[in-house]
Short mmCIF file of C-alpha atoms in Angstrom, two decimals:
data_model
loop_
_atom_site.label_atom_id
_atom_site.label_comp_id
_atom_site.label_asym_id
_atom_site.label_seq_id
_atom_site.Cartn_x
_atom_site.Cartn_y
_atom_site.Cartn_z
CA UNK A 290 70.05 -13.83 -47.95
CA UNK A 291 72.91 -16.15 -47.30
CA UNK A 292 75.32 -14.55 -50.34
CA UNK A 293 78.73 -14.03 -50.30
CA UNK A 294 78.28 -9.97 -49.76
CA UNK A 295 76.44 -10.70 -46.03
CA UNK A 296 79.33 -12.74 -44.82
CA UNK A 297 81.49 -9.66 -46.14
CA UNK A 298 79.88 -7.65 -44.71
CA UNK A 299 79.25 -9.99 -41.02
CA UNK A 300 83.18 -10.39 -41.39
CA UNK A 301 84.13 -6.29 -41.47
CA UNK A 302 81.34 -5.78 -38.54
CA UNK A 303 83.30 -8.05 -36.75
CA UNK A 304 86.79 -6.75 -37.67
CA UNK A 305 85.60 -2.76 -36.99
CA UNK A 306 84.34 -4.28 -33.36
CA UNK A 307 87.44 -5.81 -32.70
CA UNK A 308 89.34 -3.13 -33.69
CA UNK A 309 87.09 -0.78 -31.43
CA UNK A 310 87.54 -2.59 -28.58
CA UNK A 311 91.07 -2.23 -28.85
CA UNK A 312 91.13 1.64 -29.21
CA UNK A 313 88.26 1.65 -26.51
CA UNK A 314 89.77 -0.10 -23.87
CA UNK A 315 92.98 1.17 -22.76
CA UNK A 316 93.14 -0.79 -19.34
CA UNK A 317 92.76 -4.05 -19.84
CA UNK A 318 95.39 -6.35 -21.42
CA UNK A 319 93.54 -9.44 -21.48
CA UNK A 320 90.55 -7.85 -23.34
CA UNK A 321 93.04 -6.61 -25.63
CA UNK A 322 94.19 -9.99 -26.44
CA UNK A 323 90.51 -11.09 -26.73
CA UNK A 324 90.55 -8.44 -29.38
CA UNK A 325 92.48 -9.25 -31.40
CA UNK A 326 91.18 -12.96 -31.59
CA UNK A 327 87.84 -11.02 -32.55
CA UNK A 328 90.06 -9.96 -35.32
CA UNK A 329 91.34 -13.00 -36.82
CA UNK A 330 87.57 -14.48 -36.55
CA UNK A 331 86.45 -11.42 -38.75
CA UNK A 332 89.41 -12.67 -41.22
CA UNK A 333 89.11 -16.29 -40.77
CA UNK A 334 85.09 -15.63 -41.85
CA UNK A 335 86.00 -13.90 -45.13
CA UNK A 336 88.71 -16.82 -45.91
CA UNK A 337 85.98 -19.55 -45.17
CA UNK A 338 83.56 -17.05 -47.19
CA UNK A 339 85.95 -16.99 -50.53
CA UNK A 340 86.76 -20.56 -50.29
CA UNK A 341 82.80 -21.26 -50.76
CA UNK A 342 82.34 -18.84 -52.98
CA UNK A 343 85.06 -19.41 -55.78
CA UNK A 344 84.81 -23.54 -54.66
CA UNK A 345 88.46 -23.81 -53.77
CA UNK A 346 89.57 -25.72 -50.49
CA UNK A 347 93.00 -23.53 -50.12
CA UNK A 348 91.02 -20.65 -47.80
CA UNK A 349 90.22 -23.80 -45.57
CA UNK A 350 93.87 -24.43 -45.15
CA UNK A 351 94.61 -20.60 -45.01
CA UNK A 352 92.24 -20.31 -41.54
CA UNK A 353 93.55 -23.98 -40.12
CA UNK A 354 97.29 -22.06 -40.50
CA UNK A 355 95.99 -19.08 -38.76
CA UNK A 356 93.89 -20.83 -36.37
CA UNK A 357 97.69 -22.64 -35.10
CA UNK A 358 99.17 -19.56 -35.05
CA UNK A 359 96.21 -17.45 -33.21
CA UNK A 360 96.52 -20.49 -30.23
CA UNK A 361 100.53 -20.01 -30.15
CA UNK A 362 100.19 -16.91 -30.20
CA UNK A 363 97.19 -16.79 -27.51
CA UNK A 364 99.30 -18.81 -25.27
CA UNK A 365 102.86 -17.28 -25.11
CA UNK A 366 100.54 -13.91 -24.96
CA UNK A 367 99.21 -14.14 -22.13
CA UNK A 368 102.20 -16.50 -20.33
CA UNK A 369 103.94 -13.61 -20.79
CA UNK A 370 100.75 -11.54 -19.45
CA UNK A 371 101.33 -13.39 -16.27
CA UNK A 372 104.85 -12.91 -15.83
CA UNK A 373 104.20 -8.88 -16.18
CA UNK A 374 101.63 -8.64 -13.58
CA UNK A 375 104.38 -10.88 -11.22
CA UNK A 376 106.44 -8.29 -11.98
CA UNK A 377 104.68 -5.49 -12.00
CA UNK A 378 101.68 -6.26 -9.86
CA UNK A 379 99.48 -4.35 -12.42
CA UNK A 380 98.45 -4.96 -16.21
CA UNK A 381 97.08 -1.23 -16.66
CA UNK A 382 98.14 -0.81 -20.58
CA UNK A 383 98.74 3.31 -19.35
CA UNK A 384 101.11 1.95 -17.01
CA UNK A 385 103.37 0.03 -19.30
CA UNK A 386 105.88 3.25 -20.63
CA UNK A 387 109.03 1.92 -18.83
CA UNK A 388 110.76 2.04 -22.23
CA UNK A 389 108.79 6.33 -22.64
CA UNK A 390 107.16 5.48 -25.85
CA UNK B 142 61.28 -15.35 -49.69
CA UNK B 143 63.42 -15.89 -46.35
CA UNK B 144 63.85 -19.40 -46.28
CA UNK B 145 65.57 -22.18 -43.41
CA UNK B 146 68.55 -21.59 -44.04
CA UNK B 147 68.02 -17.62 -44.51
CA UNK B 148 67.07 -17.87 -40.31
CA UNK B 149 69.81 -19.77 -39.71
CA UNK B 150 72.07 -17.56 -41.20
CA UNK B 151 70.49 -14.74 -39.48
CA UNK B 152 70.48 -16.31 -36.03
CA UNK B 153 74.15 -16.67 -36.01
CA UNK B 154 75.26 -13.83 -37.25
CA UNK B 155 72.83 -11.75 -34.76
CA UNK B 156 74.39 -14.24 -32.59
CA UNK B 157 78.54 -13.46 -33.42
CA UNK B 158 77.82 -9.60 -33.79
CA UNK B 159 75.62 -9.38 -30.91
CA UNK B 160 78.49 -11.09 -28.26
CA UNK B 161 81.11 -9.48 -30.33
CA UNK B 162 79.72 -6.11 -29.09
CA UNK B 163 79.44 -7.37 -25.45
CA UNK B 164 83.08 -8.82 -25.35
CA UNK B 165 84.41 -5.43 -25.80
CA UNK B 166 81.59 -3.58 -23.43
CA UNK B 167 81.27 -5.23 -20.36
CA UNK B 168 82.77 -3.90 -17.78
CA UNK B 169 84.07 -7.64 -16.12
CA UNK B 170 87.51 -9.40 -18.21
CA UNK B 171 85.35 -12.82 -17.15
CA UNK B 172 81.88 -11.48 -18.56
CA UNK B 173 84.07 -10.31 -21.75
CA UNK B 174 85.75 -13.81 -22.38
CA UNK B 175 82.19 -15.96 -21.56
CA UNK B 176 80.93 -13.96 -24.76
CA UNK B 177 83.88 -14.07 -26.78
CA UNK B 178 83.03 -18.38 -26.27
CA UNK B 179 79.96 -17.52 -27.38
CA UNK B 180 80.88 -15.56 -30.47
CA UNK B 181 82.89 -18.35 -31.52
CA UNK B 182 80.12 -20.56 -31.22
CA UNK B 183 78.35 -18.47 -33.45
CA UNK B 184 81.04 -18.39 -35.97
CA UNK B 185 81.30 -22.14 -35.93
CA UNK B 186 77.95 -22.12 -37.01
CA UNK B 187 78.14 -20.03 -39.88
CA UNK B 188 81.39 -21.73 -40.93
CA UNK B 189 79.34 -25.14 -40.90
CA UNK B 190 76.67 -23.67 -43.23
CA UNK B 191 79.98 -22.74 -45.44
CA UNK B 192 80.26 -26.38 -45.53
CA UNK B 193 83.41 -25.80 -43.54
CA UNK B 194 82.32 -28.26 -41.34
CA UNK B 195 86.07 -29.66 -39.84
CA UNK B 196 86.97 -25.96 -39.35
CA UNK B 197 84.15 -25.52 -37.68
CA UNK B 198 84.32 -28.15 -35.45
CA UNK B 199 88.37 -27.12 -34.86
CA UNK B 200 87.40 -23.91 -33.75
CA UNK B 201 84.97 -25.40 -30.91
CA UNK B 202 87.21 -27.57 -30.06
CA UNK B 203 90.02 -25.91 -30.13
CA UNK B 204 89.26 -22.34 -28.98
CA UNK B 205 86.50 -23.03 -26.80
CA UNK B 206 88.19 -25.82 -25.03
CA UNK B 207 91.56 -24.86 -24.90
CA UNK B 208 92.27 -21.45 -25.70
CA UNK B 209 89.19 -19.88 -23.94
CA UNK B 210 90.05 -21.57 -20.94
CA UNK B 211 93.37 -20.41 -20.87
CA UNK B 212 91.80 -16.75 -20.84
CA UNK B 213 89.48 -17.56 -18.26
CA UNK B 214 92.58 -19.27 -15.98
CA UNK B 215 94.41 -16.07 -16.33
CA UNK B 216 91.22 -13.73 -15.84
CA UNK B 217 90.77 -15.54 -12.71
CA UNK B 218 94.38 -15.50 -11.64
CA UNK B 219 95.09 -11.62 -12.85
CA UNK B 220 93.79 -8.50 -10.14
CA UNK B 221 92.26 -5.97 -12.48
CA UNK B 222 91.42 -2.56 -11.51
CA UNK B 223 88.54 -1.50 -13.31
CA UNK B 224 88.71 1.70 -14.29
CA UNK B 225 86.36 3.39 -16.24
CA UNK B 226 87.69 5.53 -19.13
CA UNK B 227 88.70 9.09 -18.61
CA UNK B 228 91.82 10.06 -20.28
CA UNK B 229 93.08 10.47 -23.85
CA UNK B 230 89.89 11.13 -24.83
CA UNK B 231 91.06 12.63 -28.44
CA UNK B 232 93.44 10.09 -29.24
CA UNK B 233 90.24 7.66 -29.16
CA UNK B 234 87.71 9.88 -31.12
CA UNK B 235 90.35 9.92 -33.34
CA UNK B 236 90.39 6.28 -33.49
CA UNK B 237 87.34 5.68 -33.72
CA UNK B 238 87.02 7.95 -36.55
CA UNK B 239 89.45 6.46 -38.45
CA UNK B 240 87.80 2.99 -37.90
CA UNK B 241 84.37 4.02 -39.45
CA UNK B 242 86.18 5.81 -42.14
CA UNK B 243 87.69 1.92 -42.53
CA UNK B 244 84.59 0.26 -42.35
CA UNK B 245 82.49 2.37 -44.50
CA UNK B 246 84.83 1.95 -47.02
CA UNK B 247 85.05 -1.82 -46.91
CA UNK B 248 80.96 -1.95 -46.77
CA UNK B 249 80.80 0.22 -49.88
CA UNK B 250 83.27 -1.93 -51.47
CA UNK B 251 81.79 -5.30 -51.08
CA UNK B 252 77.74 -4.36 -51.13
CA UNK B 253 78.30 -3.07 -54.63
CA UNK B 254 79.38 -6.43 -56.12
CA UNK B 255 78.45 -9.75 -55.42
CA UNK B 256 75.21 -10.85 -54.82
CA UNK B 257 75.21 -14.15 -56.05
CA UNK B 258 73.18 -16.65 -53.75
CA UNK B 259 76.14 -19.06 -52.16
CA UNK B 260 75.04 -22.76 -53.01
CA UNK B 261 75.89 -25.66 -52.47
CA UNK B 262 79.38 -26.45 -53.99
CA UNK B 263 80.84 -30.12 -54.68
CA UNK B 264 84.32 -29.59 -55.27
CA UNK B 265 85.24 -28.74 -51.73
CA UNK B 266 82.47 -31.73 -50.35
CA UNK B 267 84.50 -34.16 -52.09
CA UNK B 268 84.18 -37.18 -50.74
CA UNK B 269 83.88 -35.19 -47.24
CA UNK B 270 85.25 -31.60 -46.38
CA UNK B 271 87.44 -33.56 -43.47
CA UNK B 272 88.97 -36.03 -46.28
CA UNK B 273 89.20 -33.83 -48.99
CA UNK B 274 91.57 -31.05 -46.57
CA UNK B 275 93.16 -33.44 -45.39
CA UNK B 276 94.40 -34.88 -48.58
CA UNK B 277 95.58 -31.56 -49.54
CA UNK B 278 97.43 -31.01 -46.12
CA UNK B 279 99.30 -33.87 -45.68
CA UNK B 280 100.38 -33.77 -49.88
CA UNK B 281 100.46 -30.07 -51.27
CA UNK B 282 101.04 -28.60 -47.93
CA UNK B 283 102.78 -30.82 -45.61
CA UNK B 284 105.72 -28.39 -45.34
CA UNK B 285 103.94 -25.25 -43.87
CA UNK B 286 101.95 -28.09 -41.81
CA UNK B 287 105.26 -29.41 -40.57
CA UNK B 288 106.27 -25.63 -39.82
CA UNK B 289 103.07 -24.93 -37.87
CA UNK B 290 103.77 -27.84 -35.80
CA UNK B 291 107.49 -26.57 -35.01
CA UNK B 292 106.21 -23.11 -34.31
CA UNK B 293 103.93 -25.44 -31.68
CA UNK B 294 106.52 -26.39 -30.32
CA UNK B 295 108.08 -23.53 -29.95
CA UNK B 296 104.89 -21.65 -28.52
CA UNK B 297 104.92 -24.66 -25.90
CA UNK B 298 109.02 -23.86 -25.09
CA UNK B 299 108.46 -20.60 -24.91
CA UNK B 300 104.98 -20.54 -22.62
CA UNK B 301 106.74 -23.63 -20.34
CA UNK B 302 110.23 -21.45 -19.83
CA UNK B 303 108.60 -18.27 -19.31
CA UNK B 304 106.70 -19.60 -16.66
CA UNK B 305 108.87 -22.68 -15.52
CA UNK B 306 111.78 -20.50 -13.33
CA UNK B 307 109.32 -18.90 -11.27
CA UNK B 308 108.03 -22.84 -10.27
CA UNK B 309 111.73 -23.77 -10.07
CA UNK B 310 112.49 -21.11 -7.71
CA UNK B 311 109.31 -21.51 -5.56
CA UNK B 312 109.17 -25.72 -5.44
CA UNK B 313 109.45 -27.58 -2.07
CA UNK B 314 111.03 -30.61 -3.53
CA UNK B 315 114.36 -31.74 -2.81
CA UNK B 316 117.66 -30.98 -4.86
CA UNK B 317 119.39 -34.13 -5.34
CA UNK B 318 122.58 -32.88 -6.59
CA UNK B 319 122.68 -30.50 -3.27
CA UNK B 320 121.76 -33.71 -1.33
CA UNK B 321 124.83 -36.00 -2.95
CA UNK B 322 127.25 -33.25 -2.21
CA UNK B 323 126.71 -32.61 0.91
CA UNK B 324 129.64 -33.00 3.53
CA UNK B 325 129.81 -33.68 7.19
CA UNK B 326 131.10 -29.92 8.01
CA UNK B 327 127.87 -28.51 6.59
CA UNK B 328 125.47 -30.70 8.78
CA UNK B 329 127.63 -31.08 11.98
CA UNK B 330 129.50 -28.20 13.59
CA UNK B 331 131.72 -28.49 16.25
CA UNK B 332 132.10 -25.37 18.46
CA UNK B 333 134.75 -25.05 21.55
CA UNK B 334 133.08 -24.13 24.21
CA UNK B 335 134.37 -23.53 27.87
CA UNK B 336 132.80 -26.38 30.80
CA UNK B 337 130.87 -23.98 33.58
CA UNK B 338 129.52 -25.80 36.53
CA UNK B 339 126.28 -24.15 37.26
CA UNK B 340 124.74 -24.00 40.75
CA UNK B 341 121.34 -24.35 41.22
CA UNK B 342 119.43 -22.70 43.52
CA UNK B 343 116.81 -24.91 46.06
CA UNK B 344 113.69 -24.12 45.25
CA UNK B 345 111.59 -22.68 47.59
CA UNK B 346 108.49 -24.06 48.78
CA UNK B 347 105.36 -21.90 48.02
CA UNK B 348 103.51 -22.51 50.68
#
């Protein structure tokens, strides 16, 4: 049960139902960004799954580099999340098209 | 033959995929970010079983006690409107189209191949998982691991400015530079004014 193919295939479930939840929900930013860290746990899984698997450490130290960059990039995210909805008073993604894109 | 470890593996990932669906279902940003904690748990299981153990451990630590609380200051901060979802409804079928398309293709890909049982492995145990990445971080990789910690750094600059004028502008603490300066014509004014003897009426008794 526990081969390398299941935690493929755990790690693209995971990545599809991130990715779903970001074309599903067009409202919320914060579940956006929640998301995407759904994403890079999908990734970070297949990493830790290939590092097993072909008994090399470097995957390990590929998912501790994304890991820092996922919190950095979690942070200024939604700092800058909370500076919009100052501004703004909303964080309704259909109501960001200031710039008509 | 499922054995111990075939539960445990099974558990977990019911676990992940199970509060992976919820985070992006549930109607409430709090609801959505109390699962995602729990997905992560999950995943920190599974990543222990990979003998990933200090990963493991870093991703409890660090996403469930720092970042996830971050979300859930900011959920609690942040008015939402819920709305439910109405418009654009094409532009999401054809998303969602073109994400099955994506994951069928990446199931076919990997179920055809690889079906060796994982086992245990010794090379990345050695002596522990903790001392053996370490090792490697601080020797082979100590510049991208000095790197990470400037872009740190700059993730704490960043959040700390983008946030710190608004607390500058709003703070009830006194400006000592404003205080030094100060002169006697901006506390004291002396006005001119003309001396007018007012008369007073008697009052008159009430009763």
């Amino acid at each position: 049960m526990m081969t390398l193919s299941a935690f493929l295939i755990l790690a693209a479930l995971l990545f599809g139902i991130g990715l779903v939840g970001m074309i599903l929900n067009r409202h919320n930013l914060v579940v956006l960004l929640m998301c995407i860290e759904l994403l890079l746990l999908g990734v970070n899984t297949n990493f830790i799954a290939f590092s097993h698997y072909l008994n090399n450490i470097d995957g390990q130290i590929f998912v501790f580099f994304i890991l820092t960059v996922a919190a950095a990039e979690a942070a200024i995210g939604l700092a800058l999340l909370v500076v919009l909805y100052q501004h703004r008073g909303t964080i309704d993604i259909h109501k960001m098209d200031t710039l008509k894109g | 033959m499922i054995n111990f470890t075939d539960v445990f593996f099974l558990a977990f990932a019911f676990m992940v995929i199970v509060s992976a669906l919820m985070v992006i279902m549930s109607k409430n940003p709090i609801q959505s970010a109390l699962y995602l904690v729990l997905a992560f748990f999950g995943s920190a299981g599974l990543w222990i079983m990979l003998n990933a153990e200090f990963l493991g451990l870093m991703l409890i630590l660090v996403y469930v006690g720092a970042v996830m609380t971050l979300f859930l200051f900011v959920v609690m901060t942040v008015n939402f409107s819920i709305n439910p979802l109405k418009n654009h409804r094409s532009k999401i079928i054809f998303g969602l189209a073109l994400v099955a398309i994506l994951l069928i293709a990446l199931l076919k890909a990997i179920s055809l191949q690889h079906y060796t049982p994982l086992i245990n492995n010794a090379a990345i145990l050695d002596p522990s998982n903790t001392h053996h990445l370490g090792s490697l971080l601080y020797t082979t990789y100590v510049y991208p691991f000095e790197i990470a910690g400037v872009l740190l750094l700059t993730a704490i600059i960043a959040a700390i400015s983008l946030r710190g004028n608004a607390i500058q502008r709003n703070r009830k603490a006194t400006d000592f530079a404003a205080q030094i300066n100060v002169k006697a014509n901006d506390r004291l004014k002396i006005i001119k004014m003309v001396a007018v003897q007012k008369t007073f009426e008697p009052l008159e008794p009430t009763e």
